[in-house]
Coordinates of C-alpha atoms and ligand atoms in Angstrom, one line a residue:
X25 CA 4.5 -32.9 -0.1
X26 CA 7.7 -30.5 -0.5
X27 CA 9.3 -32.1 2.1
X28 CA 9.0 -36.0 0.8
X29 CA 10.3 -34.5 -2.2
X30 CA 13.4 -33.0 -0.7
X31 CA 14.2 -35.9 1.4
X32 CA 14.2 -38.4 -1.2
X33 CA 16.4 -36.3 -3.2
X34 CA 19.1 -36.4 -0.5
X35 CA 18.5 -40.3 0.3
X36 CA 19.2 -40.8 -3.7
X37 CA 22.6 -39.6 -3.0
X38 CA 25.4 -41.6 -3.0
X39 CA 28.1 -40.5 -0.5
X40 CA 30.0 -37.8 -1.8
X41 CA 28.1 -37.0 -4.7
X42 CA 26.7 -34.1 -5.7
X43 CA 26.3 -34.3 -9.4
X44 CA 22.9 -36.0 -9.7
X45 CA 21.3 -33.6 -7.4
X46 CA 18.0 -32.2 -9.0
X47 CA 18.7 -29.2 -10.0
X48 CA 15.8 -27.0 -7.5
X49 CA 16.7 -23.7 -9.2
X50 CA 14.2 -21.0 -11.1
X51 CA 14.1 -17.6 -12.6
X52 CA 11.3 -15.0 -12.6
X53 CA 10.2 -11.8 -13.5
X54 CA 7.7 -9.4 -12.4
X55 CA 6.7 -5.5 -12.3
X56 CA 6.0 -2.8 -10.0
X57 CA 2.4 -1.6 -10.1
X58 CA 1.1 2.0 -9.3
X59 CA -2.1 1.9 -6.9
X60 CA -4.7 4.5 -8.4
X61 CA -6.7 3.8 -5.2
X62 CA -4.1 2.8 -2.2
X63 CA -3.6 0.5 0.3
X64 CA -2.5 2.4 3.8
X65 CA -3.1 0.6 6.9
X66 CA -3.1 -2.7 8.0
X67 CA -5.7 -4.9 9.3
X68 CA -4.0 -7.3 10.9
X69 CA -0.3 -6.9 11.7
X70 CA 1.1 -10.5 12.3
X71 CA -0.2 -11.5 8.7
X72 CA 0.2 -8.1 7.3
X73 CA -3.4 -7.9 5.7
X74 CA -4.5 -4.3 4.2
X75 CA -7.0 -2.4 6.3
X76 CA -8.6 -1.9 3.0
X77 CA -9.0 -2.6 -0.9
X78 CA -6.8 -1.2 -3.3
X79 CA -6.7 -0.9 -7.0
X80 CA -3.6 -0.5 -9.2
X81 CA -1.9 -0.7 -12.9
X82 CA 0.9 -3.2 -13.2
X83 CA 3.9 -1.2 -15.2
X84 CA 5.6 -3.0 -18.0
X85 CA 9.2 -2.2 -18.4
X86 CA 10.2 -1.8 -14.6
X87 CA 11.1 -4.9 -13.5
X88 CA 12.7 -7.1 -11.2
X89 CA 13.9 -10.7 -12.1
X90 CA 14.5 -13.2 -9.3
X91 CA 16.5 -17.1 -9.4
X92 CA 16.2 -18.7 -6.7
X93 CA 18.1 -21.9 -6.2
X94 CA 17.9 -24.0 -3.5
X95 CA 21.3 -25.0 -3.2
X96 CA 21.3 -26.6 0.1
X97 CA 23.6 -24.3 1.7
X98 CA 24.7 -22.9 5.3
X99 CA 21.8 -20.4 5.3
X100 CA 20.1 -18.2 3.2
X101 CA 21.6 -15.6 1.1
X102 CA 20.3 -12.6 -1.1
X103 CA 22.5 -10.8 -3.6
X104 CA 20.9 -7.6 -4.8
X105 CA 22.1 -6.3 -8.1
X106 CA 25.5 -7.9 -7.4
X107 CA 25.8 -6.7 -3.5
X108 CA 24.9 -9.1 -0.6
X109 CA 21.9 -7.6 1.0
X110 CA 21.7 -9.0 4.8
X111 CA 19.0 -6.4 5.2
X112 CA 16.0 -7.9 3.4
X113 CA 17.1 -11.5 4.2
X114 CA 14.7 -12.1 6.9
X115 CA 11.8 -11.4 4.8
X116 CA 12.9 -13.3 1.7
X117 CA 13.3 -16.2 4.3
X118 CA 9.8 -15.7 5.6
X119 CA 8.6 -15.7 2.1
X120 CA 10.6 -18.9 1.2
X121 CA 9.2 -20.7 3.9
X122 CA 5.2 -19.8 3.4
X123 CA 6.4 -20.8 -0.8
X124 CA 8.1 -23.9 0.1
X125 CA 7.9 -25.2 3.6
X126 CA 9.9 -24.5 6.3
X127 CA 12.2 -27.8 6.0
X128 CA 13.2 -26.3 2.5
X129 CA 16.6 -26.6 1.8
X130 CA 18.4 -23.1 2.1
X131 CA 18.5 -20.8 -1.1
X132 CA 20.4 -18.2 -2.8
X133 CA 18.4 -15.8 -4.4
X134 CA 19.8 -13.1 -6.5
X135 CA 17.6 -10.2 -7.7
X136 CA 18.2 -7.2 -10.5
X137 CA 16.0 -4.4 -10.4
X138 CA 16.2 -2.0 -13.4
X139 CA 15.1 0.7 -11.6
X140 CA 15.8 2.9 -7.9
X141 CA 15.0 0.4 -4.9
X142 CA 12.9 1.3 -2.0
X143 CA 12.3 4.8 -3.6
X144 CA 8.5 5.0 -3.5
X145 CA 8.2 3.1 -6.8
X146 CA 7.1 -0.5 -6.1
X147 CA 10.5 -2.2 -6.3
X148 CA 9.1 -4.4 -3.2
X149 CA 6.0 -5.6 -5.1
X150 CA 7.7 -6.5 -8.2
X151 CA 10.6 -8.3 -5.9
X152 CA 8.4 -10.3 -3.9
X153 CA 6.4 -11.1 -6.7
X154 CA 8.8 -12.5 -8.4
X155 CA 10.3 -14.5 -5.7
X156 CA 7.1 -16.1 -4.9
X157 CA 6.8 -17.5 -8.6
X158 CA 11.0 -18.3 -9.2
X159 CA 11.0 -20.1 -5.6
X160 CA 7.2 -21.9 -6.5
X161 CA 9.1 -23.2 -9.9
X162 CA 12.0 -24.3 -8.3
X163 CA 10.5 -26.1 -5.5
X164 CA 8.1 -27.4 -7.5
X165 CA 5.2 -26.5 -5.1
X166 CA 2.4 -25.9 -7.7
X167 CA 0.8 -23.2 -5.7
X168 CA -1.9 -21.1 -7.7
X169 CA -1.0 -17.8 -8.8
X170 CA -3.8 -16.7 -6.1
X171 CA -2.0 -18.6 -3.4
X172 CA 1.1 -16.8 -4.1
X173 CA -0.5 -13.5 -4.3
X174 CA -1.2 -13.9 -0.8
X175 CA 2.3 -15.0 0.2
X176 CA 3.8 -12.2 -1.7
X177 CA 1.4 -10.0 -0.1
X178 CA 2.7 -11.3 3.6
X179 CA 5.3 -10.1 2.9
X180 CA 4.6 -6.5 1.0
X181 CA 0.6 -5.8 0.9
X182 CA 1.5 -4.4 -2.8
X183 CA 3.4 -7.0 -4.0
X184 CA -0.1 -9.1 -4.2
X185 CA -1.0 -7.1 -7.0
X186 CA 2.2 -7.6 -9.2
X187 CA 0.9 -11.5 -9.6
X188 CA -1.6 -10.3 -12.1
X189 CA -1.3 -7.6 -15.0
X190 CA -3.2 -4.7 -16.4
X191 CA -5.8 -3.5 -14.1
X192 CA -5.8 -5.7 -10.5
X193 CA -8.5 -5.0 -7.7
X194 CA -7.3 -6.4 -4.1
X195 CA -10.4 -6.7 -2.2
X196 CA -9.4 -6.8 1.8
X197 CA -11.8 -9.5 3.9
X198 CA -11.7 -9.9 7.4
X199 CA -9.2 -13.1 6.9
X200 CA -7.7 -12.9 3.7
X201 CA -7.5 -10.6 0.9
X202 CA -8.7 -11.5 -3.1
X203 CA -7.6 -10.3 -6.2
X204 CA -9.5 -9.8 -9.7
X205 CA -7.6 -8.9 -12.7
X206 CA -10.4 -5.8 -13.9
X207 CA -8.7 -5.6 -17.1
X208 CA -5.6 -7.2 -18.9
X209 CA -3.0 -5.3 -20.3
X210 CA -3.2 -4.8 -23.7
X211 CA -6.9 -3.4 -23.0
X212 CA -6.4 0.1 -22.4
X213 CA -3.2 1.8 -23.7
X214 CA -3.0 4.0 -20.5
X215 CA 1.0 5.7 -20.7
X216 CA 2.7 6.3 -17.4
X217 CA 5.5 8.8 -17.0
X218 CA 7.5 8.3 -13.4
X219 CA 8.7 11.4 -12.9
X220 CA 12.2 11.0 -10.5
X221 CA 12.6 13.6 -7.9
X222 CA 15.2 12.5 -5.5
X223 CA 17.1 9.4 -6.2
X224 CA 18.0 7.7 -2.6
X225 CA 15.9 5.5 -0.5
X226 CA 13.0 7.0 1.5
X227 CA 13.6 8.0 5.5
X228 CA 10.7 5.7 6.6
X229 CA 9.1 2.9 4.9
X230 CA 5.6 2.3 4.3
X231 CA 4.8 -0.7 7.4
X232 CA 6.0 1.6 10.2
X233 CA 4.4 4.5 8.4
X234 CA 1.3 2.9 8.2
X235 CA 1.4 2.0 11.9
X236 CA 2.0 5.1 12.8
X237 CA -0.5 6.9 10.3
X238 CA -3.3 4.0 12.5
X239 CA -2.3 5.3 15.9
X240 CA -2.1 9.2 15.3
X241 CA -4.0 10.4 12.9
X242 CA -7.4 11.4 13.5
X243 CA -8.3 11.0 9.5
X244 CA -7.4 7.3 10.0
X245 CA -10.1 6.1 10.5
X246 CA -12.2 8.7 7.8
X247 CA -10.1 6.8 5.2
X248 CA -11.0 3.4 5.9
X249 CA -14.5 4.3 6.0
X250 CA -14.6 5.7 2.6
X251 CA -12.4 3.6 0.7
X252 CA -15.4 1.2 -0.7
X253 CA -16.5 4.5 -2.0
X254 CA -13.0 5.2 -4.2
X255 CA -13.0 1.3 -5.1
X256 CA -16.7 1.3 -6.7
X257 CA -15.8 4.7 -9.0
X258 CA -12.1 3.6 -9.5
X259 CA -13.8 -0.1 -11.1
X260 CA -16.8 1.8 -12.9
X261 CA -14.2 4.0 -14.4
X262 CA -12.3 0.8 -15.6
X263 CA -15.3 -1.1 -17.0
X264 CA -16.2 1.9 -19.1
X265 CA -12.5 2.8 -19.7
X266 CA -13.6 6.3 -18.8
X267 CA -9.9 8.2 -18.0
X268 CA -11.4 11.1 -16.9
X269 CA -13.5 9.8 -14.0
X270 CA -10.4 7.3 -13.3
X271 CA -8.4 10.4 -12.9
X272 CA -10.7 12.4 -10.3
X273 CA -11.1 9.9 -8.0
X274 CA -7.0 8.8 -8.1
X275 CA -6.1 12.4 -7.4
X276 CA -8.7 12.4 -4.6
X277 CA -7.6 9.4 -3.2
X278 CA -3.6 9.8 -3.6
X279 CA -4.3 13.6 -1.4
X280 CA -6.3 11.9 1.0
X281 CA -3.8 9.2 1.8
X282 CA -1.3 11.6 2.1
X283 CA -3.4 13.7 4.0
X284 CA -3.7 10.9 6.5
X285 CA 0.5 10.7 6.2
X286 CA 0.8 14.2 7.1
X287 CA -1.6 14.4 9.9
X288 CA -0.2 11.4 11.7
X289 CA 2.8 12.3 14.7
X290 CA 5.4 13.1 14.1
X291 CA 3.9 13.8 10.4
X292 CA 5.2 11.6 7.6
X293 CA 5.9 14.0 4.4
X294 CA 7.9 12.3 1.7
X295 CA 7.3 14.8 -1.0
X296 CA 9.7 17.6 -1.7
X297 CA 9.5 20.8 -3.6
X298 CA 9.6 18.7 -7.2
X299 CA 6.9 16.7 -6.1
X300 CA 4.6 19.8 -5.5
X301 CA 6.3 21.2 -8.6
X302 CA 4.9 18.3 -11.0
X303 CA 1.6 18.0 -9.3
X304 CA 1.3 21.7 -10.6
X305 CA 2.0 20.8 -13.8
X306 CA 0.1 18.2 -14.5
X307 CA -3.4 20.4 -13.3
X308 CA -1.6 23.2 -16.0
X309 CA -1.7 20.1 -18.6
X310 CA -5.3 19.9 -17.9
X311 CA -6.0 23.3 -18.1
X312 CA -4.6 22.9 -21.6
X313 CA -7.0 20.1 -22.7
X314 CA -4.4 17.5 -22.3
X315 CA -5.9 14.3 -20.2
X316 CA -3.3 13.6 -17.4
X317 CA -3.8 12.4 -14.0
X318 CA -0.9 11.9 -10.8
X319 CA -0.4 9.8 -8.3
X320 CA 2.2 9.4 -5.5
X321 CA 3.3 6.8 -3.5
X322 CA 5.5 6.4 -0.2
X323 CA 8.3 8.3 -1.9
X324 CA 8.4 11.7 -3.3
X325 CA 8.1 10.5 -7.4
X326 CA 4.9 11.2 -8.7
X327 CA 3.4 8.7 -11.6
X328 CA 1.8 10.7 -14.2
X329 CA -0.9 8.8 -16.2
X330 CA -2.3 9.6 -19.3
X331 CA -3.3 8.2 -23.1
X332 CA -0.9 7.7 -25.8
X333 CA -1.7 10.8 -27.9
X334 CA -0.9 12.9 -24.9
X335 CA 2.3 11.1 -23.5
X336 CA 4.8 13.3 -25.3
X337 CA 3.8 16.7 -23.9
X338 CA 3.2 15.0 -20.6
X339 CA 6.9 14.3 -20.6
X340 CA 8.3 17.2 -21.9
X341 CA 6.3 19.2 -19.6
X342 CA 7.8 17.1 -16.9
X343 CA 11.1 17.4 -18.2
X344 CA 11.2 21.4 -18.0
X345 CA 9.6 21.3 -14.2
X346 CA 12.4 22.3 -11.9
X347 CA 13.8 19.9 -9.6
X348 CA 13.0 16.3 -12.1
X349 CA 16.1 14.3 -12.2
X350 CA 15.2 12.6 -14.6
X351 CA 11.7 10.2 -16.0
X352 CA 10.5 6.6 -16.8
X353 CA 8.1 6.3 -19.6
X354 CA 6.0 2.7 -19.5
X355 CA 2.6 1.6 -20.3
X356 CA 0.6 -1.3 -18.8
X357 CA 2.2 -4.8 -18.5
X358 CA 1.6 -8.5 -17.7
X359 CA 1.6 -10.7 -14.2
X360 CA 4.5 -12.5 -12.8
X361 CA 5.9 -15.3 -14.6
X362 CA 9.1 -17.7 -15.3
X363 CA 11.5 -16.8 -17.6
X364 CA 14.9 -19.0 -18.8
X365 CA 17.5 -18.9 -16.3
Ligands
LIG428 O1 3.4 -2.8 -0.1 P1 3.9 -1.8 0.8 O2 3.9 -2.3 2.2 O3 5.2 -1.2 0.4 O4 2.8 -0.5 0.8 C1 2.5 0.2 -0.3 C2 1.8 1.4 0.0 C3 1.6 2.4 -1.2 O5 2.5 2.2 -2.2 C4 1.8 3.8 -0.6 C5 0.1 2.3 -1.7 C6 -0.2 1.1 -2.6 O6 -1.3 0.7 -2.6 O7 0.7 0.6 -3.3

């Protein structure tokens, strides 16, 4: 029990002293992942579980690393890249309490992220993954990596997916959600080219969006019907590694989500003209024989996937389309886990 743990720690101390306290501190690190058939809607809002299954590629050099230390202070605190960041707190506390009890000992928990925040490229799923597993470590909780998968998804439905690497299928029940790593990451050498079309965070983020999308859009509901549908192509195409048929039913899947973004009211657009601009040339890359496929999140970058003997022109194309700011070039990483302090 955490909190037998915790109390005997403070009865061990002498008055005054505060040398021999355990040291309850941890360090993590995980990465964003790119759904190639998205979540968008919730189920059940209280426990923020997905309307439906998603399916999704865990990147490997984007990343967030996490230390959490419960150091028995005053409250909680999170320090984002160096800057206090009073905004997230309450659901980092949230998150702390499902890891480690809610008569934990307070934490600081500092964060870098190597890449924009809250931008339409993951940086909550990688975050919360990694929180989950730093404040599991330093609490010494011993959840499974499936029990933290659905605490990390409490608290972002994506960030479930960041436990595992390579390919991850989130399967939404009625009461909880599942994961299933589909392939690891080192299986298939799929490339990924993040193409950065506006740099500052996004207008509206994805929870209110996806409330809204619920109540106003008459597709809402078309979307949730066929999602099984996307899932069962999405996983054949994994199984037989077949890019192609992976890539037809992303691009399908990415336009219809959106389609359900812009048809709810007020509409929710978060592309821009770059965002059109690279979907254009990616269908021109195709045209030229070159395997490519995109995908686009709440945010207005677009993820361009393709296989290593085509990731150079897939970047320089990207490079010359007007309006790119500027690209990230990964391919498929691992799952959450510790790293040294
Ligand atoms: O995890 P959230 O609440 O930020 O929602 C993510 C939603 C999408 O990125 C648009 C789709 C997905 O499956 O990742």
């Amino acid at each position: 029990m955490v909190r037998a743990r915790f109390e005997q720690v403070s009865y061990n101390l002498a008055p005054g002293e505060t040398t021999t306290r355990q040291k309850m501190t941890a360090s993590a690190e995980a990465h964003p992942n790119i759904a190639l058939v998205k979540y968008w809607g919730k189920r059940d809002l209280a426990r923020n579980l997905p309307a439906v299954g998603s399916l999704s590629v865990t990147l490997a050099d984007l990343c967030t690393q996490m230390t959490v230390d419960f150091d028995a202070g005053d409250s909680d605190r999170l320090i984002i890249n160096g800057q206090e960041a009073p905004a997230m707190l309450s659901r980092v506390t949230r998150c702390l309490d499902l890891v480690a009890g809610v008569d934990r000992p307070c934490a600081t928990v500092e964060s870098q992220c190597n890449f924009p925040i809250g931008a339409g490229l993951a940086s909550s799923a990688s975050a919360f993954a990694a929180l989950t597993v730093a404040a599991n470590a330093a609490a010494e909780t011993g959840h499974e990596a499936l029990v933290l998968a659905k605490i990390a998804g409490a608290a972002s439905g994506s960030a479930a997916r960041s436990l595992y690497g390579g390919v991850v299928e989130l399967s939404a029940g009625d009461d909880e959600i599942d994961l299933t790593q589909l392939a690891e990451a080192d299986e298939w050498p799929l490339q990924v080219v993040v193409a950065i079309t506006a740099e500052e965070e996004k207008p509206l983020g994805s929870g209110a969006a996806m409330i809204r999308s619920a109540e106003t859009s008459p597709f809402y509901s078309s979307w949730i019907e066929r999602q099984d549908d996307d899932l069962a192509l999405a996983r054949d195409a994994v199984a037989v590694k077949d890019f192609v048929a992976l890539g037809e039913v992303a691009e399908h899947n990415c336009l219809k989500m959106h389609s359900v973004m812009w048809s709810s009211r007020p509409p929710i657009v978060y592309w821009n003209q770059a965002t059109l601009a690279c979907m254009e040339s990616v269908r021109l890359l195709r045209e030229n024989g070159h395997h490519a496929f995109f995908t686009i999140d709440a945010g207005p970058q677009v993820k361009v996937f393709s296989m290593p003997d085509a990731v150079d022109i897939v970047e320089e194309v990207l490079r010359k389309t007007p309006g790119v700011l500027r690209m990230l070039r990964t391919g498929v990483g691992d799952g959450a886990r510790l790293i040294p302090k």
